[in-house]
Short mmCIF file of C-alpha atoms in Angstrom, two decimals:
data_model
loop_
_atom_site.label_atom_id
_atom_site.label_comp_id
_atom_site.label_asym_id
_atom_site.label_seq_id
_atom_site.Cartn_x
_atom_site.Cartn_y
_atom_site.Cartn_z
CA UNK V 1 -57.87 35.50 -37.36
CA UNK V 2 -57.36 37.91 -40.03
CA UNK V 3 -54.74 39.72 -38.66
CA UNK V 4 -52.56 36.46 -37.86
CA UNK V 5 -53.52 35.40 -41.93
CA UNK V 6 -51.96 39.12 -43.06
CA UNK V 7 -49.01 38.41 -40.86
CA UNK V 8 -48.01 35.50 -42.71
CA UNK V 9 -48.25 37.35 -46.12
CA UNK V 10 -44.94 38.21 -47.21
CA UNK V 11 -44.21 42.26 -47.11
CA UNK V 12 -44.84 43.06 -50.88
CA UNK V 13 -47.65 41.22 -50.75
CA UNK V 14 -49.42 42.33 -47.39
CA UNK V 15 -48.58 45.70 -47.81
CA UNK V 16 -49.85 47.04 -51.34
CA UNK V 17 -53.07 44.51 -50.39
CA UNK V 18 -53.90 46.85 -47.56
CA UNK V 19 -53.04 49.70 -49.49
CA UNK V 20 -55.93 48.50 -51.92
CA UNK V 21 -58.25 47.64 -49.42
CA UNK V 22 -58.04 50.58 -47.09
CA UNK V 23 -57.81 52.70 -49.67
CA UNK V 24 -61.10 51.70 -51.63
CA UNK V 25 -63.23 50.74 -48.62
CA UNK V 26 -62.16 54.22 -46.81
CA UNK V 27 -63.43 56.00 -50.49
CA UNK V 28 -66.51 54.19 -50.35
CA UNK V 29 -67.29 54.99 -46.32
CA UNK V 30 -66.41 58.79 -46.99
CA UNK V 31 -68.96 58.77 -50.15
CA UNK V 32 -71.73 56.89 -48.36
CA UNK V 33 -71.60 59.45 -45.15
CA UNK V 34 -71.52 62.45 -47.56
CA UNK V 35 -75.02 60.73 -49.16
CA UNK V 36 -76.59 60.03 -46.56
CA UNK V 37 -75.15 63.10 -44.08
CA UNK V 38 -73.99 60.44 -41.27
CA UNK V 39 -70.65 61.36 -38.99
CA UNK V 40 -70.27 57.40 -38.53
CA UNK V 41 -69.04 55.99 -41.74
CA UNK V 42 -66.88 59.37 -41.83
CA UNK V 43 -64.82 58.07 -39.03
CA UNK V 44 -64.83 54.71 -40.10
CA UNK V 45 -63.33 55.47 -43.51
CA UNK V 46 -60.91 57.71 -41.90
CA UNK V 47 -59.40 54.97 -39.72
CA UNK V 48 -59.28 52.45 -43.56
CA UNK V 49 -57.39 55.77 -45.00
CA UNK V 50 -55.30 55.70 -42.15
CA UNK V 51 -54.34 52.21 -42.32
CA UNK V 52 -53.52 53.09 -45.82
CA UNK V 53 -51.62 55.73 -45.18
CA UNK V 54 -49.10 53.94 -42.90
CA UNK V 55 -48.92 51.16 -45.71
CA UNK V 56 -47.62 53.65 -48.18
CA UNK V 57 -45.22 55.30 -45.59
CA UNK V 58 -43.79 51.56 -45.34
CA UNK V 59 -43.89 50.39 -48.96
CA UNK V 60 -41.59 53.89 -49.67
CA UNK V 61 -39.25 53.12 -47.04
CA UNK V 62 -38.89 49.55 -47.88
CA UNK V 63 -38.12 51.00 -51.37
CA UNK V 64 -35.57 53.66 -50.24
CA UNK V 65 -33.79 50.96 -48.53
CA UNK V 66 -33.52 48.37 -51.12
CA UNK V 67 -32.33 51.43 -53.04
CA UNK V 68 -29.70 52.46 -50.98
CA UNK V 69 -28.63 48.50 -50.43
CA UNK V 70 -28.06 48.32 -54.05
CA UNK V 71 -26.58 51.24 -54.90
CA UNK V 72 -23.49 50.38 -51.52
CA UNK V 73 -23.16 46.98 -53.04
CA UNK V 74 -22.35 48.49 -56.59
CA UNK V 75 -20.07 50.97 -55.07
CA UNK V 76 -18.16 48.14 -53.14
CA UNK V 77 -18.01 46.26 -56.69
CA UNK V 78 -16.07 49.37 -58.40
CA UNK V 79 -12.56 49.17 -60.15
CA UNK V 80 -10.52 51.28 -57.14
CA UNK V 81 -6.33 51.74 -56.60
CA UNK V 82 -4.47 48.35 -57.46
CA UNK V 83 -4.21 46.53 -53.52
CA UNK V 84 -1.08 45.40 -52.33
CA UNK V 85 -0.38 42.07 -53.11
CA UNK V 86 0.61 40.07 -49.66
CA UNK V 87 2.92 37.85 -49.31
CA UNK V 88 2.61 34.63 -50.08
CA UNK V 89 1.30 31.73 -47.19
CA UNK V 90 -0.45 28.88 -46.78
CA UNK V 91 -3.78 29.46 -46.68
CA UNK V 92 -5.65 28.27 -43.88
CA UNK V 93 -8.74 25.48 -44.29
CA UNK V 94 -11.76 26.96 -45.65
CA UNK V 95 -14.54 25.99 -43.63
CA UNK V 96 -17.54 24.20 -45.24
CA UNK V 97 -19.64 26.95 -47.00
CA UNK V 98 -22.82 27.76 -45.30
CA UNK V 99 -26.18 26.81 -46.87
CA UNK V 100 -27.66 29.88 -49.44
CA UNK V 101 -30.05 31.65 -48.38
CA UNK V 102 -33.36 31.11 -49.79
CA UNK V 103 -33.71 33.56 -52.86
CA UNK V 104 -35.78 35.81 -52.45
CA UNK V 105 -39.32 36.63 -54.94
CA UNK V 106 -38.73 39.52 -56.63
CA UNK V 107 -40.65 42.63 -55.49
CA UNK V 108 -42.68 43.14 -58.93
CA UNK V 109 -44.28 39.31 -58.65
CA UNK V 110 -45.35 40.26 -55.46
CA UNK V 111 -46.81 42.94 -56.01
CA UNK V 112 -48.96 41.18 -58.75
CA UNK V 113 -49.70 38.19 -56.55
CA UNK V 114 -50.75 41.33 -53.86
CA UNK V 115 -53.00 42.79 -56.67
CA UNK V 116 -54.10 39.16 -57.29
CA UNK V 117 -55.42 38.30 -54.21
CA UNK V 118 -57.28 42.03 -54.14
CA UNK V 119 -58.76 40.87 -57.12
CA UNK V 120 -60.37 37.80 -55.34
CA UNK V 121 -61.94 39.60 -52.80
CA UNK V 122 -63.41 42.37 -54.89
CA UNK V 123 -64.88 39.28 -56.94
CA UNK V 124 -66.27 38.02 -53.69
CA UNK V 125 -67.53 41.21 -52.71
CA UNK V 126 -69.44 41.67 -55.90
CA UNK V 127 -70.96 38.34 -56.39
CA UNK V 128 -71.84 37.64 -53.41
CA UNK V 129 -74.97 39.52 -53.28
CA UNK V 130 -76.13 37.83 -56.15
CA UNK V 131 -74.91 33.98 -54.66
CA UNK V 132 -77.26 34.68 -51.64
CA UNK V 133 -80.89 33.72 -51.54
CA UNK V 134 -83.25 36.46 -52.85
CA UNK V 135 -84.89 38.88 -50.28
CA UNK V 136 -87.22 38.04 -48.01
CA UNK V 137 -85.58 33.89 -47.85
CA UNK V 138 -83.84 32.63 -45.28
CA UNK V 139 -84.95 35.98 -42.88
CA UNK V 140 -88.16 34.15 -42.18
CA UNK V 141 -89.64 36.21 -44.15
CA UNK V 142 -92.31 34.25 -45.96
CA UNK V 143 -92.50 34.95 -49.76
CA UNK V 144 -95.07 34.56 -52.87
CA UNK V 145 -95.18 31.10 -54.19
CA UNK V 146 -93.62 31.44 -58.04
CA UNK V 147 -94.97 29.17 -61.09
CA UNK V 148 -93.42 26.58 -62.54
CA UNK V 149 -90.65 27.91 -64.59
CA UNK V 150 -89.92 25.78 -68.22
CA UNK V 151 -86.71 23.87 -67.11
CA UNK V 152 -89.20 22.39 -64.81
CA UNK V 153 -91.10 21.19 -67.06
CA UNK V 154 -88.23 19.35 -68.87
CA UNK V 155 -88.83 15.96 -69.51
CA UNK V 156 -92.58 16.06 -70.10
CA UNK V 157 -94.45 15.21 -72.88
CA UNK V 158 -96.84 17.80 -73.93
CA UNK V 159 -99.50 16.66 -75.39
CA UNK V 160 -100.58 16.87 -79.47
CA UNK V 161 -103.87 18.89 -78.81
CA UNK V 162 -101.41 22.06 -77.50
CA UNK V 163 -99.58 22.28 -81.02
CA UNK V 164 -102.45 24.58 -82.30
CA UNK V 165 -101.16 27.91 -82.49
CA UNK V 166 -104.29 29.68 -79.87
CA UNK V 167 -103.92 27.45 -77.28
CA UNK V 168 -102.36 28.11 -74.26
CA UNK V 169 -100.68 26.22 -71.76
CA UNK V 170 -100.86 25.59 -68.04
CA UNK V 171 -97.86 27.81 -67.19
CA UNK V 172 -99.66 30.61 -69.15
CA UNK V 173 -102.27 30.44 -67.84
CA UNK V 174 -100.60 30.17 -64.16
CA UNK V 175 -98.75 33.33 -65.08
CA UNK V 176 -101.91 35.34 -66.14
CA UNK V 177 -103.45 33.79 -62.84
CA UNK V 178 -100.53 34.13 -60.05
CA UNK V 179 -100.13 38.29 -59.95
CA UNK V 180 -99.28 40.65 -56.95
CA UNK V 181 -103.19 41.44 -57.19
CA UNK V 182 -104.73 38.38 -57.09
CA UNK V 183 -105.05 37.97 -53.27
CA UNK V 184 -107.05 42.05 -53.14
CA UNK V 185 -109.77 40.56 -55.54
CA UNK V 186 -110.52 37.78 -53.83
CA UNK V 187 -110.81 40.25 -50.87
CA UNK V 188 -107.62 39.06 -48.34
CA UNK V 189 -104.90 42.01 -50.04
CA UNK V 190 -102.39 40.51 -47.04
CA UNK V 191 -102.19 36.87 -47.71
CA UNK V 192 -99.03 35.46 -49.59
CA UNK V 193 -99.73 33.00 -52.22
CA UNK V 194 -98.62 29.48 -50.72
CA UNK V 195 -98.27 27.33 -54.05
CA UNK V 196 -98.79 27.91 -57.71
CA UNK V 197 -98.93 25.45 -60.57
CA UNK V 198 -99.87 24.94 -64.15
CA UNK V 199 -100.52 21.91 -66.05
CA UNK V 200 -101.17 20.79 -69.56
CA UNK V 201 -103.87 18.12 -69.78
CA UNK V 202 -106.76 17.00 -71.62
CA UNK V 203 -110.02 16.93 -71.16
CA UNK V 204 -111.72 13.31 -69.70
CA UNK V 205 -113.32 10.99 -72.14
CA UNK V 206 -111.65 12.86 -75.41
CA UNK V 207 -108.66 10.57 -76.08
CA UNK V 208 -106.05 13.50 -75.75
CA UNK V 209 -107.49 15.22 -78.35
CA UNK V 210 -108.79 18.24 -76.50
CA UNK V 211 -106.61 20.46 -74.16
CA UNK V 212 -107.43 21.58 -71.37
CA UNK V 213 -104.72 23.03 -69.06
CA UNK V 214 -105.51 23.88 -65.95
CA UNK V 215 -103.84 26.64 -63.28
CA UNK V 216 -104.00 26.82 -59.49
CA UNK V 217 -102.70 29.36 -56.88
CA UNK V 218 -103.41 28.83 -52.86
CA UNK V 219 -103.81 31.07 -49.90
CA UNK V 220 -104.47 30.42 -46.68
CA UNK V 221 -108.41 31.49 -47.33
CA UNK V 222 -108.84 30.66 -50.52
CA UNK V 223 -108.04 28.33 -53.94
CA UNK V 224 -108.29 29.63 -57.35
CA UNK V 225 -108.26 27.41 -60.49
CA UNK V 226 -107.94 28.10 -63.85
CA UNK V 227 -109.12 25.99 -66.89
CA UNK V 228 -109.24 26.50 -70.60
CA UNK V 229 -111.38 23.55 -71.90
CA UNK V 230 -111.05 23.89 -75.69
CA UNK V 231 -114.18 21.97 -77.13
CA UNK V 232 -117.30 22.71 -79.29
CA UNK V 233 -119.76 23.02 -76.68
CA UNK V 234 -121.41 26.72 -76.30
CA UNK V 235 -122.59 28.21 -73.46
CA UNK V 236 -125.97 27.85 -73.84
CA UNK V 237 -124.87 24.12 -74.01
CA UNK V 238 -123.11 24.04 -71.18
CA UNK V 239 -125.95 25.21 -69.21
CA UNK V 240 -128.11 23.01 -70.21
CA UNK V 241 -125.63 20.53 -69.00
CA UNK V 242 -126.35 21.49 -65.70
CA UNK V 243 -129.61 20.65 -65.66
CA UNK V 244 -128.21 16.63 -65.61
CA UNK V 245 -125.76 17.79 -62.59
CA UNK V 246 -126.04 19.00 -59.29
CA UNK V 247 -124.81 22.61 -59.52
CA UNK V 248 -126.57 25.26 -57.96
CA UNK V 249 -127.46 28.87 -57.75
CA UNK V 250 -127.38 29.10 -61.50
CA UNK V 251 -126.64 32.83 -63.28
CA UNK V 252 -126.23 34.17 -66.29
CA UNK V 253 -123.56 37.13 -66.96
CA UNK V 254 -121.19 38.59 -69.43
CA UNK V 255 -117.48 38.64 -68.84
CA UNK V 256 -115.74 41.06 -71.17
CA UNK V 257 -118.55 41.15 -73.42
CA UNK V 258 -118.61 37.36 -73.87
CA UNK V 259 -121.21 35.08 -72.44
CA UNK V 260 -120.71 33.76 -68.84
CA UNK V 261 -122.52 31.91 -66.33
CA UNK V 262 -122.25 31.48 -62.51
CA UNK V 263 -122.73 28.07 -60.66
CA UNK V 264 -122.02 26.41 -57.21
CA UNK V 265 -121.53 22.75 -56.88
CA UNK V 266 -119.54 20.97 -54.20
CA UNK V 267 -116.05 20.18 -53.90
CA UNK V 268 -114.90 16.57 -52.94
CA UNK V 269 -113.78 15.42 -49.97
CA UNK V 270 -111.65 12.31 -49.09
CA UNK V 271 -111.05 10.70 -45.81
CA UNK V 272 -107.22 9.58 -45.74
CA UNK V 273 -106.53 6.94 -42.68
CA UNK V 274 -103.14 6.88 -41.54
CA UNK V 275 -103.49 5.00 -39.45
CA UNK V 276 -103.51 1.79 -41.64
CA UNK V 277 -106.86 1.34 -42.38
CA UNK V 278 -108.77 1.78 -46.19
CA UNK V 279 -109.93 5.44 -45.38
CA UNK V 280 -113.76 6.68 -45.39
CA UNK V 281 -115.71 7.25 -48.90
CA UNK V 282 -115.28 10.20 -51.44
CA UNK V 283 -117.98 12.55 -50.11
CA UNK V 284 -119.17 16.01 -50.67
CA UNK V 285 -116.83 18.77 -49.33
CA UNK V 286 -117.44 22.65 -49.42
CA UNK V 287 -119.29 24.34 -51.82
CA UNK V 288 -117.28 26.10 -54.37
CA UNK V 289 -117.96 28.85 -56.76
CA UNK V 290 -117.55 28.64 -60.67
CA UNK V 291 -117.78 31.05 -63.43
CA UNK V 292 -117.63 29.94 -67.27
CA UNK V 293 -116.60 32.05 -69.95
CA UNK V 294 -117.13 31.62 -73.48
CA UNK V 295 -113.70 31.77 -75.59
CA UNK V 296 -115.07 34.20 -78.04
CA UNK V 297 -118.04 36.75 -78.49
CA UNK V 298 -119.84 34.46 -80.75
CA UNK V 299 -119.71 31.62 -78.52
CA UNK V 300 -118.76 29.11 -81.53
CA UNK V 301 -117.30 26.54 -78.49
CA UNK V 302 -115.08 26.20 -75.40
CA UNK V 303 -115.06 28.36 -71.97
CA UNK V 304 -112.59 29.65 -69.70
CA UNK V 305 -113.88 28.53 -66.47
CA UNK V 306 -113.09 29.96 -62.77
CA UNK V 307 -113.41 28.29 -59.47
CA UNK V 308 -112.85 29.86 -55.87
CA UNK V 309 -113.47 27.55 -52.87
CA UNK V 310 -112.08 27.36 -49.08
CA UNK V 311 -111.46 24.97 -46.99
CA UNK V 312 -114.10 26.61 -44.05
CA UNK V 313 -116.93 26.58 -46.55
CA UNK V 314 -116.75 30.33 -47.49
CA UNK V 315 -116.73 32.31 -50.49
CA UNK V 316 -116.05 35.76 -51.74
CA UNK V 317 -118.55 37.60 -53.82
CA UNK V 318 -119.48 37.08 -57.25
CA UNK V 319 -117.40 40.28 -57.92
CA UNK V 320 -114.14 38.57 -57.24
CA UNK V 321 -114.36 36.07 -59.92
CA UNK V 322 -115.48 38.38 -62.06
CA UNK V 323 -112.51 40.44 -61.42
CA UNK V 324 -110.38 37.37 -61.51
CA UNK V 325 -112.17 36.30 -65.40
CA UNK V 326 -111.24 40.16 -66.42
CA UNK V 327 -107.75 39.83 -65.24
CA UNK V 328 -106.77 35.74 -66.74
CA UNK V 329 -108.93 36.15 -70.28
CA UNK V 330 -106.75 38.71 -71.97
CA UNK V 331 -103.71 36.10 -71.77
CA UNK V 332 -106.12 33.21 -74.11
CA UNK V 333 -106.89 34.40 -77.37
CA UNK V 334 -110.13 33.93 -78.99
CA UNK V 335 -111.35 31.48 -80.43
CA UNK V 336 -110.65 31.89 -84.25
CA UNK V 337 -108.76 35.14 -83.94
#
């Protein structure tokens, strides 16, 4: 196919483009199997330079000729001896002229349009690299979920309780959250995040008046989310809270020299019927595993809090969501810093 497409390219045209092209491609082969000490792209570059070779040995005959056409026609144009003048006669019919030939381009436009159309393909060759998908898609290779970029968030209000200047926002905190380590502290270093996502809400029963954006990556073991609630309560407080609820396996700790406490208290789970019917209750689903961080070292109000729970009901140590605190809380200031 490409050889009938050159064939059709008119000789100042095809010939300086393969010039180009052998020329540069047979460069690059020699220069890659000097690198990398490999006989194989040696030969391969030789044939290109070849190729080129024989171009040039054409282009300078094609030149020679049109040189040595010219300079005959001037030469048959020159003033000479006077010619005999013959006698007079009728002269015969001229016959009808024959059509002109088709002028023909002049060499130098050729050779631009040639240079032209080299310019193209080096154009394709460069971009298209960076026109394919990034490594790793489309070879079934599976890759790291990413977070929501901001042109994806175009379009959405944010709310008025995230235009104070220390609070952070759900794509924050889903960049603290989503890193290449996250999967080795929660103990499963080969797992591939499957989804990430941040959000900017508010905390129930305020009125939009407190933020609380939330952050959540999955794996095929695990869940982690990510919320900043940014209200008064301390953690003493908040513990106290639980006393009313049903959390479990309460603990105290320090995150970062902050007070923290650990909890358990079970996820929900819903009963979807596809089938066309209403669907089963909300009921309890697997326990998960919290830990709540106070925004500050005074604990003057609002916690960082950090759940872990899996579909199969287990859960990694306590040490993981420690890690996981230690790794997110640098990214939300303090409170009153």
């Amino acid at each position: 196919m490409l050889g009938f497409f050159l064939r059709l390219l008119p000789f100042w045209v095809r010939e300086p483009l393969l010039i180009v092209i052998g020329s540069v491609i047979g460069l690059r082969l020699l220069h890659i199997a000097v690198l990398e000490k490999e006989w194989a792209p040696a030969g391969i570059g030789a044939v290109f330079l070849l190729l080129a070779a024989v171009s040039i040995h054409r282009v300078v005959q094609a030149v020679r000729a049109r040189r040595g056409a010219s300079a005959g026609a001037a030469e048959a144009g020159l003033p000479g001896q006077p010619q005999p003048v013959a006698a007079r006669s009728a002269a015969p019919p001229v016959p009808p002229a024959a059509p002109a030939p088709p002028k023909e381009i002049h060499a130098g436009v050729q050779v631009f349009a040639a240079f032209a159309v080299f310019g193209v393909l080096a154009a394709s060759v460069w971009l298209g690299p960076r026109l394919l998908p990034p490594e790793g898609e489309g070879d079934g290779t599976p890759r790291a979920a990413a977070c929501p970029s901001e042109e994806d968030a175009k379009g959405e209000k944010t709310p008025d309780a995230y235009k104070k200047a220390d609070v952070v926002t759900g794509a924050d905190l889903c960049e603290a959250l989503n890193t290449p380590d996250l999967a080795g502290l929660l103990g499963t270093p080969d797992e591939i995040a499957s989804t990430a996502s941040g959000d900017n809400g508010t905390a129930a029963l305020t009125g939009g008046k407190v933020a609380r954006p939330v952050a959540e990556v999955r794996f095929d073991t695990y869940t982690v989310n990510v919320s900043v609630t940014y209200n008064k309560l301390s953690m003493d407080q908040y513990v106290k809270l639980m006393e009313f609820g049903n959390e479990t396996d309460v603990k105290k700790s320090t995150v970062l020299d902050r007070t923290a406490v650990f909890f358990s208290q079970p996820t929900m789970a819903i009963d979807i019927d596809l089938g066309g019917g209403t669907g089963g209750p909300v009921t309890d689903g697997p326990l998960a595993r919290n830990l709540a961080v106070a925004l500050d070292g005074k604990d003057r109000g609002g916690y960082c809090e950090v759940t872990v729970w899996s579909d199969a009901g287990t859960l990694p140590d306590d040490k993981a969501l420690l890690d996981v605190a230690e790794t997110v809380l640098p990214a939300i200031p303090e409170r009153g810093a």
